[in-house]
mmCIF file with all atom_site columns, C-alpha atoms in Angstrom:
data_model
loop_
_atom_site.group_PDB
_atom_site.id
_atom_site.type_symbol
_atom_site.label_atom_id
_atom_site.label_alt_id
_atom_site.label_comp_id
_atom_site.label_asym_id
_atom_site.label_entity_id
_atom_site.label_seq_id
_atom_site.pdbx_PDB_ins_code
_atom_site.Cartn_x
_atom_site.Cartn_y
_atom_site.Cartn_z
_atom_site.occupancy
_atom_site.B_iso_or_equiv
_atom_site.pdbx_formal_charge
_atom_site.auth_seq_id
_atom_site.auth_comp_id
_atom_site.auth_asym_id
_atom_site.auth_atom_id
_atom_site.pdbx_PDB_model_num
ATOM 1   C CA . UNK A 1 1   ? 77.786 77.085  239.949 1.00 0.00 ? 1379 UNK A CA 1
ATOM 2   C CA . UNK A 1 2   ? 79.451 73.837  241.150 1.00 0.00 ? 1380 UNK A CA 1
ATOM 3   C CA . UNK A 1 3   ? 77.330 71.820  238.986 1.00 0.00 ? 1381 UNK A CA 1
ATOM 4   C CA . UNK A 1 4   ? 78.203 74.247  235.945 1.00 0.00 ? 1382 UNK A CA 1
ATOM 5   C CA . UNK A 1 5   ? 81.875 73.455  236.545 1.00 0.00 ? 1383 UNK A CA 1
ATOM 6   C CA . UNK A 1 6   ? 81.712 69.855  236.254 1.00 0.00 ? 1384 UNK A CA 1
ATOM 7   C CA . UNK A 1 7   ? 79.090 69.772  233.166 1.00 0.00 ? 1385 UNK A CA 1
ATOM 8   C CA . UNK A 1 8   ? 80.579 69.410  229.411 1.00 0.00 ? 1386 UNK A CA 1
ATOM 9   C CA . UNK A 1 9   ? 77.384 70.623  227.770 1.00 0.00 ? 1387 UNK A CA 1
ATOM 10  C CA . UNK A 1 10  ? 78.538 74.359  226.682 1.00 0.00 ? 1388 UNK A CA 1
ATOM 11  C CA . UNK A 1 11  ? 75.208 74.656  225.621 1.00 0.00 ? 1389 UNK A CA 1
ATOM 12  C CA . UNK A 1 12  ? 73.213 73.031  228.645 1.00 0.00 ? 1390 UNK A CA 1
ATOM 13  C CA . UNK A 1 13  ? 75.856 75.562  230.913 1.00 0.00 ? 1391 UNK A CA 1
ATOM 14  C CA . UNK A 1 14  ? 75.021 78.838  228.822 1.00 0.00 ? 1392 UNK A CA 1
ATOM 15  C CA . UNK A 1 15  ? 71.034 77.759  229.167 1.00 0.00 ? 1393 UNK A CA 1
ATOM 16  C CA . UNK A 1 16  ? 71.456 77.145  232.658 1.00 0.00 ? 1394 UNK A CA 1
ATOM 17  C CA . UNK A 1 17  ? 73.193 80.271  233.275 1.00 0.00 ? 1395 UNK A CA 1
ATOM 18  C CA . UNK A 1 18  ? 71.019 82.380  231.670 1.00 0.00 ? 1396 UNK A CA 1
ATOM 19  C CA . UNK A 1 19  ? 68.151 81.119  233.373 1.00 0.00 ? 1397 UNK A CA 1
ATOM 20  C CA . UNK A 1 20  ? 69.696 81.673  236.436 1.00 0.00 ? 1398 UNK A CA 1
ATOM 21  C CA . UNK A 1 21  ? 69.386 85.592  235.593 1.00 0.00 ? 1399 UNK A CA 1
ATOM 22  C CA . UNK A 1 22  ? 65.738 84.916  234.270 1.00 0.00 ? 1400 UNK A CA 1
ATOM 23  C CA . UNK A 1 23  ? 64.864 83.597  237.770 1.00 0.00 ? 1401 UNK A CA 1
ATOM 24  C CA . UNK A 1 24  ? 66.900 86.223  239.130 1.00 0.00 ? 1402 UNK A CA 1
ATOM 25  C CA . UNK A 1 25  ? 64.924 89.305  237.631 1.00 0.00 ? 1403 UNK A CA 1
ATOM 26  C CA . UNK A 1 26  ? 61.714 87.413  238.203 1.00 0.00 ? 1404 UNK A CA 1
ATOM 27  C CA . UNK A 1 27  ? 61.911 86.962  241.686 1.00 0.00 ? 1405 UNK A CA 1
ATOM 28  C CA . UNK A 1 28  ? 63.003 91.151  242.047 1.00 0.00 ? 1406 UNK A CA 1
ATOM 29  C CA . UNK A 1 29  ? 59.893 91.838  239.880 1.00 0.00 ? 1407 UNK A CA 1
ATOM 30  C CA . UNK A 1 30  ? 57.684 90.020  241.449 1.00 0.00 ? 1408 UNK A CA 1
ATOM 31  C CA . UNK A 1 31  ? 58.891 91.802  245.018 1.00 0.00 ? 1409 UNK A CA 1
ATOM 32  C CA . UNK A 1 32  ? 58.746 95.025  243.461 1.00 0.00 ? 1410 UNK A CA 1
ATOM 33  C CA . UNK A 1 33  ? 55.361 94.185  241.831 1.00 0.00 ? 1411 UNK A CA 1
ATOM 34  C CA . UNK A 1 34  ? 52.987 96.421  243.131 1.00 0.00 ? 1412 UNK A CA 1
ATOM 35  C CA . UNK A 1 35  ? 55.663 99.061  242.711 1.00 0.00 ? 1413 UNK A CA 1
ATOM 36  C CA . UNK A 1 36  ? 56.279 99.241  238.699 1.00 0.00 ? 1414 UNK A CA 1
ATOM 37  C CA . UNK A 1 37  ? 59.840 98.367  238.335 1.00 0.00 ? 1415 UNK A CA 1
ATOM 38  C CA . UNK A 1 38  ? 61.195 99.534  235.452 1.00 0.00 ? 1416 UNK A CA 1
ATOM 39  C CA . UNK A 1 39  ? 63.170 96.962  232.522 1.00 0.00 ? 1417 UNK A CA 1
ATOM 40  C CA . UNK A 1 40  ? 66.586 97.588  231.876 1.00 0.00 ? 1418 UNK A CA 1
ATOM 41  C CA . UNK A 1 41  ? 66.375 98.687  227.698 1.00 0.00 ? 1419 UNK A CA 1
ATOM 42  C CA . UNK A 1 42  ? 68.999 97.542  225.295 1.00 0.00 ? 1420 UNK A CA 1
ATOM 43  C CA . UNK A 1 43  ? 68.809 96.788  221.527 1.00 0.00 ? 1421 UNK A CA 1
ATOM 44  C CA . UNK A 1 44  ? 67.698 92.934  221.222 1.00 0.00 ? 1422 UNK A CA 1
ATOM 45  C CA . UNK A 1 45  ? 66.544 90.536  218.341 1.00 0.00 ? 1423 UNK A CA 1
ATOM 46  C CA . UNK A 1 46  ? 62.764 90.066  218.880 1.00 0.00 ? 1424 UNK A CA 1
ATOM 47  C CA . UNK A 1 47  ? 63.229 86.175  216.501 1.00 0.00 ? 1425 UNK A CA 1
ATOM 48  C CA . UNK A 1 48  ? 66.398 85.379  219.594 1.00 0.00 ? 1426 UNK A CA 1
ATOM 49  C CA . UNK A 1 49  ? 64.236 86.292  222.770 1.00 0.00 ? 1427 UNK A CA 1
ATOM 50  C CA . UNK A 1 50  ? 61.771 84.114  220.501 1.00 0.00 ? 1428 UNK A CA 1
ATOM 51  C CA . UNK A 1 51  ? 64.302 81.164  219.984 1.00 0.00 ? 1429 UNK A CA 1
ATOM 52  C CA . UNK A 1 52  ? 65.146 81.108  222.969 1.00 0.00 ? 1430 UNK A CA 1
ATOM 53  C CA . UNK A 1 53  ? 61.407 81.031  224.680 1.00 0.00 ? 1431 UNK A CA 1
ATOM 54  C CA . UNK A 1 54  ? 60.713 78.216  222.337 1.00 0.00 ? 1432 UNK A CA 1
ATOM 55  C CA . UNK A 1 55  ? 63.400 76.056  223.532 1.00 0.00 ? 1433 UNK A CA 1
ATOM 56  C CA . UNK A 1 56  ? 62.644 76.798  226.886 1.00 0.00 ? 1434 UNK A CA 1
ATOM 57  C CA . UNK A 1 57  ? 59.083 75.124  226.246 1.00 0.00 ? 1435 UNK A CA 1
ATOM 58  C CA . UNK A 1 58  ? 60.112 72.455  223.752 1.00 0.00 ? 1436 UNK A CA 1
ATOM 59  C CA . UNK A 1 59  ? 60.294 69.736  226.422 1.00 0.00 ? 1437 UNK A CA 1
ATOM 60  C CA . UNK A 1 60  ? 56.311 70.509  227.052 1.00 0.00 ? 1438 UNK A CA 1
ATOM 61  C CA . UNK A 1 61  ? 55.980 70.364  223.043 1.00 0.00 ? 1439 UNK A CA 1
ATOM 62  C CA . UNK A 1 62  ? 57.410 67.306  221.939 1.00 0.00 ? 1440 UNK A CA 1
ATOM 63  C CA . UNK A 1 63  ? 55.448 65.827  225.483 1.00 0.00 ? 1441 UNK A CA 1
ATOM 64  C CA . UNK A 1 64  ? 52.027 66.791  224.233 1.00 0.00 ? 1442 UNK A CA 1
ATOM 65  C CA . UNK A 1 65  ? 53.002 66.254  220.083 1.00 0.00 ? 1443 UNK A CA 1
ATOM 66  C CA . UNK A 1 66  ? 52.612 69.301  219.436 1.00 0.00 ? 1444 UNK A CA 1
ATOM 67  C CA . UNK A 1 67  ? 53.529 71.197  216.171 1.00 0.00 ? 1445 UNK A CA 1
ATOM 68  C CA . UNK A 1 68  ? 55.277 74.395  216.196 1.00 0.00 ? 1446 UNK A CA 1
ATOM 69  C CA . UNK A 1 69  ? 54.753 76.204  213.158 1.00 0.00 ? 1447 UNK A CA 1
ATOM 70  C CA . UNK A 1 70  ? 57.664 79.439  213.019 1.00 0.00 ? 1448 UNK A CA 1
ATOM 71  C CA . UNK A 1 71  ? 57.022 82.230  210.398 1.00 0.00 ? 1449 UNK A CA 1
ATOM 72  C CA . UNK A 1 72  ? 59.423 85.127  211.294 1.00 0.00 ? 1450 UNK A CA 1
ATOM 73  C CA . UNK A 1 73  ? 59.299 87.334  208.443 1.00 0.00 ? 1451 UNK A CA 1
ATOM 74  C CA . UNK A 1 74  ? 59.815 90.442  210.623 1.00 0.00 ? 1452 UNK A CA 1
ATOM 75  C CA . UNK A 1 75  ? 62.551 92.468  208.992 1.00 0.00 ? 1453 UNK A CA 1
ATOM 76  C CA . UNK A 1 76  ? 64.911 94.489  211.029 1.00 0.00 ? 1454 UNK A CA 1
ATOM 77  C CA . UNK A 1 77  ? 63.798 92.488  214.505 1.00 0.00 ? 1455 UNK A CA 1
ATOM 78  C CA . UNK A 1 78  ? 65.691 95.302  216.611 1.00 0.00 ? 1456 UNK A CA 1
ATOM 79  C CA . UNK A 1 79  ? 63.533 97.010  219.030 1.00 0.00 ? 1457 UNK A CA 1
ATOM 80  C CA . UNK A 1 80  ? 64.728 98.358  222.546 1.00 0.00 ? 1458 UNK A CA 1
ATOM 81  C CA . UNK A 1 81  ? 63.704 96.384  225.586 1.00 0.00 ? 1459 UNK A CA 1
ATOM 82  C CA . UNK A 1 82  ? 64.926 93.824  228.635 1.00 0.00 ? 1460 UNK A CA 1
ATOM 83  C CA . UNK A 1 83  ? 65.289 90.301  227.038 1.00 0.00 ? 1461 UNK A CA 1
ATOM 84  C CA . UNK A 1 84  ? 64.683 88.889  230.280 1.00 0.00 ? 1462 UNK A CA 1
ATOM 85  C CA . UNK A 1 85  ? 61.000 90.545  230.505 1.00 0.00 ? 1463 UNK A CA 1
ATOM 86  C CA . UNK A 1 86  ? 60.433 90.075  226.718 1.00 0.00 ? 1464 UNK A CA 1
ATOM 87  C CA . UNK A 1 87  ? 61.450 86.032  227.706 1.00 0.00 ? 1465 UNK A CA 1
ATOM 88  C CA . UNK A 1 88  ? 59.168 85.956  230.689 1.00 0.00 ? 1466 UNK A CA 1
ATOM 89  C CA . UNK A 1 89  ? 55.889 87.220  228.904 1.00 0.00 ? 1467 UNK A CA 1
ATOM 90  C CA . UNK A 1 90  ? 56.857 85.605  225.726 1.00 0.00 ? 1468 UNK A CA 1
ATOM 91  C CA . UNK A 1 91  ? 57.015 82.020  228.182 1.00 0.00 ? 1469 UNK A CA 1
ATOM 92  C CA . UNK A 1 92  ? 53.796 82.816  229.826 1.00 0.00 ? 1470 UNK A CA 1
ATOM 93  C CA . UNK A 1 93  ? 51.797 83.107  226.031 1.00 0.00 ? 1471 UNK A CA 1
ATOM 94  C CA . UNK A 1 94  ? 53.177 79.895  225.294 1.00 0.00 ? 1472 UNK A CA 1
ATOM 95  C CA . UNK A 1 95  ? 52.498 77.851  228.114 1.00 0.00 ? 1473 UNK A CA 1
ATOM 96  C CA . UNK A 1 96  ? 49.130 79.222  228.551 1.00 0.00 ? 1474 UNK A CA 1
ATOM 97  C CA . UNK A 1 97  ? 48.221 78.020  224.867 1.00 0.00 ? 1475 UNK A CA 1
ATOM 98  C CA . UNK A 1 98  ? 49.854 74.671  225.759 1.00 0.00 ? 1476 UNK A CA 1
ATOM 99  C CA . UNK A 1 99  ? 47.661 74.534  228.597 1.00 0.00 ? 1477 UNK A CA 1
ATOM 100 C CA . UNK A 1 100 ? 44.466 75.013  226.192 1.00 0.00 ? 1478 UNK A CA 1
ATOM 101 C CA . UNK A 1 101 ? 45.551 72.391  223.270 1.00 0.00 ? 1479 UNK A CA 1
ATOM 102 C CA . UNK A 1 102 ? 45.190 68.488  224.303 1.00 0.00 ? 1480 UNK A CA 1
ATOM 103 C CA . UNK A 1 103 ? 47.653 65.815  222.169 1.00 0.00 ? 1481 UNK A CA 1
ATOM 104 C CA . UNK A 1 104 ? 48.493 66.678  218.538 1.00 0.00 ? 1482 UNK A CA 1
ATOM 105 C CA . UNK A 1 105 ? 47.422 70.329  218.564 1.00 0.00 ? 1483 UNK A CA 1
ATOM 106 C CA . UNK A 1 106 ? 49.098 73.065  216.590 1.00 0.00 ? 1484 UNK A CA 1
ATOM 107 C CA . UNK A 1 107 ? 51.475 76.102  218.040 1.00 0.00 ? 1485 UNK A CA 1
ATOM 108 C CA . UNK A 1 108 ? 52.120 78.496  215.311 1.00 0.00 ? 1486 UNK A CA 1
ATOM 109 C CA . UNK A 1 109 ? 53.904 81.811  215.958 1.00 0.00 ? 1487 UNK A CA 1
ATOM 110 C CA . UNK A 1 110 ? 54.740 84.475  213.404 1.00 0.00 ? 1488 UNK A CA 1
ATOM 111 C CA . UNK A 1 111 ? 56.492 87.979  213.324 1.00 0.00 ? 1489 UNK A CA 1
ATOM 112 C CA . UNK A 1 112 ? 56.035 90.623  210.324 1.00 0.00 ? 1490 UNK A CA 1
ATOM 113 C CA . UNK A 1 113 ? 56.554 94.162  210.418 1.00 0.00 ? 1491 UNK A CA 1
ATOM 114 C CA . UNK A 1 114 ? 53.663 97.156  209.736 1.00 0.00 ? 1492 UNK A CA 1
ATOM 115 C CA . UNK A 1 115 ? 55.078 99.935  207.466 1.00 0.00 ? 1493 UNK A CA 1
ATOM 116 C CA . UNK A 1 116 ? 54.256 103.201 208.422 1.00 0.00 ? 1494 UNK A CA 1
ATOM 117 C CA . UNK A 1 117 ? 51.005 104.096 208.311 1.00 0.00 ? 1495 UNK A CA 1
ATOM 118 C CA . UNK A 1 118 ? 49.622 100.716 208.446 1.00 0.00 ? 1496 UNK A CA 1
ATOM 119 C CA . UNK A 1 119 ? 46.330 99.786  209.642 1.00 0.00 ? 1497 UNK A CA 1
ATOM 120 C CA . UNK A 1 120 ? 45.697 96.947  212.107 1.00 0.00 ? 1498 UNK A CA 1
ATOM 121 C CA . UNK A 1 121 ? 42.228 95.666  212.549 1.00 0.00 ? 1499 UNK A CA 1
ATOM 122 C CA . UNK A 1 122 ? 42.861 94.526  216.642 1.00 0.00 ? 1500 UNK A CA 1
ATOM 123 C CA . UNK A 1 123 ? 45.576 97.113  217.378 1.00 0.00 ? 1501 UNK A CA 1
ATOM 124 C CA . UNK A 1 124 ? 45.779 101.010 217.861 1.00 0.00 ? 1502 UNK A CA 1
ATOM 125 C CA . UNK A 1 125 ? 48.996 101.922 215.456 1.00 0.00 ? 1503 UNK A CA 1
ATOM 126 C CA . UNK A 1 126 ? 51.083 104.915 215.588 1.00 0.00 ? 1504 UNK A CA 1
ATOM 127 C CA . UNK A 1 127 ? 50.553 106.689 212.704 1.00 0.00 ? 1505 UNK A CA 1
ATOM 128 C CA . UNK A 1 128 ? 54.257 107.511 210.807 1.00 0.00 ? 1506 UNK A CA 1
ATOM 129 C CA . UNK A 1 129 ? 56.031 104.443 212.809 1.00 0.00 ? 1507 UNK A CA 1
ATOM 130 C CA . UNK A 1 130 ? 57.064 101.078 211.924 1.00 0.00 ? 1508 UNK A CA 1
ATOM 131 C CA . UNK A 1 131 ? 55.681 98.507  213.941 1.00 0.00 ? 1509 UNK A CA 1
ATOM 132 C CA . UNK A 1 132 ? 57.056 94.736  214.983 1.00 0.00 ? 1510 UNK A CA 1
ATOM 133 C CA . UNK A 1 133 ? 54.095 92.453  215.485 1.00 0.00 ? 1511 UNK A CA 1
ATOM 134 C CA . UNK A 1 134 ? 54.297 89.330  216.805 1.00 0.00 ? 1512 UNK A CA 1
ATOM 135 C CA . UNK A 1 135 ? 51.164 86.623  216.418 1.00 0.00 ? 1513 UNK A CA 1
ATOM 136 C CA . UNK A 1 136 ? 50.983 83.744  218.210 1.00 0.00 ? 1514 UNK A CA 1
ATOM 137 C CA . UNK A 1 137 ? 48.156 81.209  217.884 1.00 0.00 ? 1515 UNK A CA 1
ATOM 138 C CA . UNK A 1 138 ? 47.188 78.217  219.253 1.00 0.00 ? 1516 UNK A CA 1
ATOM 139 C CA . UNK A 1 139 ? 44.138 75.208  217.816 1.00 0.00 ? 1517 UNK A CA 1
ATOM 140 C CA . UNK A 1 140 ? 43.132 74.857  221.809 1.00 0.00 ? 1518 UNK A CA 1
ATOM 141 C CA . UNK A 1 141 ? 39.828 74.829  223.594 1.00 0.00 ? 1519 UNK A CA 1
ATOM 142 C CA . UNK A 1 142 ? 39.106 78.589  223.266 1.00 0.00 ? 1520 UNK A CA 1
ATOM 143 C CA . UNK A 1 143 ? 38.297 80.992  225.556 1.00 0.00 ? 1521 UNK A CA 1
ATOM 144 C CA . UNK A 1 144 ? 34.235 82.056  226.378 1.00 0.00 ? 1522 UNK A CA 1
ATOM 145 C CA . UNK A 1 145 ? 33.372 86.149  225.916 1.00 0.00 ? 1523 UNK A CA 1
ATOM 146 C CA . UNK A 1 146 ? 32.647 86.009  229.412 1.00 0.00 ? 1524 UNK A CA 1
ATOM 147 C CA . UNK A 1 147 ? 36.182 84.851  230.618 1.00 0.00 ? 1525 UNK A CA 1
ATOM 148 C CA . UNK A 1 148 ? 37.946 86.812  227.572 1.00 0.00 ? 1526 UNK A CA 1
ATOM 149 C CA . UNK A 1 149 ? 36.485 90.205  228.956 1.00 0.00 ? 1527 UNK A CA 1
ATOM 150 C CA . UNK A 1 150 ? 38.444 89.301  232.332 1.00 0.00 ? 1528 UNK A CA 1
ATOM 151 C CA . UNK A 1 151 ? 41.466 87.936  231.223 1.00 0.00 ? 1529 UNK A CA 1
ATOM 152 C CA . UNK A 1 152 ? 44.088 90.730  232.551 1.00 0.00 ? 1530 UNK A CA 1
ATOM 153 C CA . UNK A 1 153 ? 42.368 91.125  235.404 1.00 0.00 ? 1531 UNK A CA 1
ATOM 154 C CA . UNK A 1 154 ? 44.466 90.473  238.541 1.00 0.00 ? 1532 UNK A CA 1
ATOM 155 C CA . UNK A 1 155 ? 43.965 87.267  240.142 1.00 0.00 ? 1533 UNK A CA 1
ATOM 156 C CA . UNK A 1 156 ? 41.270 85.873  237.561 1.00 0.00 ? 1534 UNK A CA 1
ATOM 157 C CA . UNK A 1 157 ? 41.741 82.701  236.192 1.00 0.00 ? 1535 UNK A CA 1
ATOM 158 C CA . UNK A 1 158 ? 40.523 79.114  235.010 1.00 0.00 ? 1536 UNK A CA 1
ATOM 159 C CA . UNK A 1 159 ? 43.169 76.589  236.073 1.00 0.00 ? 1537 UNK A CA 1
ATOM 160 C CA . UNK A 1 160 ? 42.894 75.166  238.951 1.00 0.00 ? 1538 UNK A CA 1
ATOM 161 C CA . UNK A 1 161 ? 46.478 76.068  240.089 1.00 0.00 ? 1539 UNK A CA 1
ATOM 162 C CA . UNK A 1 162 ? 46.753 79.062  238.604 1.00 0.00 ? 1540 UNK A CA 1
ATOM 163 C CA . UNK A 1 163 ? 47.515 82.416  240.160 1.00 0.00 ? 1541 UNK A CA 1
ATOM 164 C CA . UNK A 1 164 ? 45.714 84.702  237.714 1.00 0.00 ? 1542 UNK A CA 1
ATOM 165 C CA . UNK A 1 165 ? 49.367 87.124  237.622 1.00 0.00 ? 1543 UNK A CA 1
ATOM 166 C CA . UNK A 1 166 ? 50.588 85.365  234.245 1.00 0.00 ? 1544 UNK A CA 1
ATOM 167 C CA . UNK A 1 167 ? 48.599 87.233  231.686 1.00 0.00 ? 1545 UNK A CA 1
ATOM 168 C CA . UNK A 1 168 ? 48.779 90.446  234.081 1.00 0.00 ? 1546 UNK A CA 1
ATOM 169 C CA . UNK A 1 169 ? 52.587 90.439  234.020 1.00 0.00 ? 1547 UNK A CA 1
ATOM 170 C CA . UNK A 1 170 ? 52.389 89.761  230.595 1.00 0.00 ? 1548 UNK A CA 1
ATOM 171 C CA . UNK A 1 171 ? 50.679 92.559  229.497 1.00 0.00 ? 1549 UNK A CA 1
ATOM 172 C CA . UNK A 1 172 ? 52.423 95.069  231.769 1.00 0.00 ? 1550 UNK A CA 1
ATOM 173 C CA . UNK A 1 173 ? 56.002 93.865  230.441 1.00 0.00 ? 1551 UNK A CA 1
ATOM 174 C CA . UNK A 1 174 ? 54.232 94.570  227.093 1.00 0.00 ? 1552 UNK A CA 1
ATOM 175 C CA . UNK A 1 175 ? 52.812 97.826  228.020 1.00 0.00 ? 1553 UNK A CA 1
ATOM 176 C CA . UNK A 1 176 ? 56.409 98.961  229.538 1.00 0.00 ? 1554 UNK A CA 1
ATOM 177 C CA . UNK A 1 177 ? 57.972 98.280  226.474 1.00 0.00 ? 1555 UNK A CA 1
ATOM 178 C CA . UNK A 1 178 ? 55.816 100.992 224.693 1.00 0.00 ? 1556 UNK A CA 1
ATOM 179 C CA . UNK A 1 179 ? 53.753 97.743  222.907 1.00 0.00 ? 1557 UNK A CA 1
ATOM 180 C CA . UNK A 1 180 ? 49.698 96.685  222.654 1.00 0.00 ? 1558 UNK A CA 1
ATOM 181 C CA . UNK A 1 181 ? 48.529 93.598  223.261 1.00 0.00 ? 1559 UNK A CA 1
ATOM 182 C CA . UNK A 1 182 ? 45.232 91.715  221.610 1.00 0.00 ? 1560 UNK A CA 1
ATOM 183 C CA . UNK A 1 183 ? 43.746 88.604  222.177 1.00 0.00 ? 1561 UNK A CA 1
ATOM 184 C CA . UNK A 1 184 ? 40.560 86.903  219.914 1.00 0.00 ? 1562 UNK A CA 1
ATOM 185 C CA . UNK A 1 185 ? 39.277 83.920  220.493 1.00 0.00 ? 1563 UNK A CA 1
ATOM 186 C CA . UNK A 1 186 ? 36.272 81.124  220.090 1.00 0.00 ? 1564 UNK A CA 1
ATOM 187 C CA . UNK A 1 187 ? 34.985 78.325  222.166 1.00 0.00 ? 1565 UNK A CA 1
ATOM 188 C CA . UNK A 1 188 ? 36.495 74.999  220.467 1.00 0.00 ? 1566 UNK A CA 1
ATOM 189 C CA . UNK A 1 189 ? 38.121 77.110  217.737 1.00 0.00 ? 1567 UNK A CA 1
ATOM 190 C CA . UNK A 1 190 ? 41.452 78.404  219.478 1.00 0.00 ? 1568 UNK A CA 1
ATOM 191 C CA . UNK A 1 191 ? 43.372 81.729  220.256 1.00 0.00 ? 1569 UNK A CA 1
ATOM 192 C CA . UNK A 1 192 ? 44.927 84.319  218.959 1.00 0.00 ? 1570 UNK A CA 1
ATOM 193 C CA . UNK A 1 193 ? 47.349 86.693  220.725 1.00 0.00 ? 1571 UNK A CA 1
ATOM 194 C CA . UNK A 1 194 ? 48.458 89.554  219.014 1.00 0.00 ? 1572 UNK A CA 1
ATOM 195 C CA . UNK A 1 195 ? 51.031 91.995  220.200 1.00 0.00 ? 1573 UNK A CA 1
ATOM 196 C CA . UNK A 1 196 ? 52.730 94.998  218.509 1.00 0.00 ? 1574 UNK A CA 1
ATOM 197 C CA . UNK A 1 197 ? 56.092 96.735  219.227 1.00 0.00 ? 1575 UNK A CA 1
ATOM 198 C CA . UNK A 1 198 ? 57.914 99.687  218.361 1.00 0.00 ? 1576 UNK A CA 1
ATOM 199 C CA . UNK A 1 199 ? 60.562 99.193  215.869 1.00 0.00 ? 1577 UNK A CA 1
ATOM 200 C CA . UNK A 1 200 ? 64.257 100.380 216.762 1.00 0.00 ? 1578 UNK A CA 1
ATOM 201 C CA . UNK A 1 201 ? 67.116 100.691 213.941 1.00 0.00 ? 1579 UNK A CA 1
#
């Protein structure tokens, strides 16, 4: 806060700030993680929780030169949720396929919405609702059918520094937000998330 006071950067202070309260609400879920702790629902903007994740990872982007393709065609964006839990699993996608793409790859994330009644060939849909899906897909290394089968499992993973709660967390913040989560991938070919949401407004 002392720091805050003497920066100029309004929008340096208002990122710092709010990441503050994203560290904040990650360090209570993680204590209460065994415990399901429940996010706090409001109306947000799926493409702003999605801005804002990007910019959080941009310094790893332009590191690595990677291209960030954006196609948010989704149209309301409302749905109900915590933007600081949407942030945190939205963060943990991105990094992971930055993770699995050397120099030069390509990061390309994309939003559309499923009418009701719409089919979706990796996704159970609820039939008579609107649906926000989010894609986000990377030109990395790929994940093996062996490893893919395991992926949410706690504690499994393939980095060597990882902690194997990423994709967990992820999937639960998903999962408490009344959303579905997908993933396909190849060996050498990349990976594709998928995630669906329940529209709001």
């Amino acid at each position: 806060d002392l720091l805050l006071e003497k920066q100029q950067d309004a929008e340096l202070v208002e990122v710092v700030r709010r990441e503050i309260g994203r560290i904040d609400a990650i360090v209570s879920g993680m204590r209460s993680f065994a415990a399901s702790s429940r996010p706090s629902f409001r109306e947000v903007r799926l493409h702003e929780i999605l801005e804002h994740s990007l910019r959080l990872v941009r310094p790893q982007l332009e590191a690595r030169s990677v291209s960030l393709t954006r196609s948010f065609l989704a149209w309301p964006d409302i749905l109900l949720g915590d933007d600081y839990q949407l942030q945190q699993a939205f963060v943990n996608l991105f990094l992971n396929a930055l993770d699995s793409m050397g120099p030069n790859g390509t990061l390309s994330v994309a939003t559309d919405v499923l009418p009701p009644g719409a089919m979706d060939g990796k996704l159970p849909t609820a039939t008579g609702l609107a649906r926000l899906r989010l894609t986000i897909k990377d030109n990395g290394i790929g994940i093996s059918r062996e490893n893919l089968a395991r992926l949410f499992e706690p504690f499994f993973t393939t980095k060597p520094n990882g902690t194997g709660l990423g994709l967990l967390i992820t999937q639960r913040i998903i999962q408490e937000h009344r959303g579905a989560i997908a993933v396909e991938s190849e060996p050498d070919k990349g990976t594709t998330f998928e995630i669906l949401f329940p529209t709001s407004g």
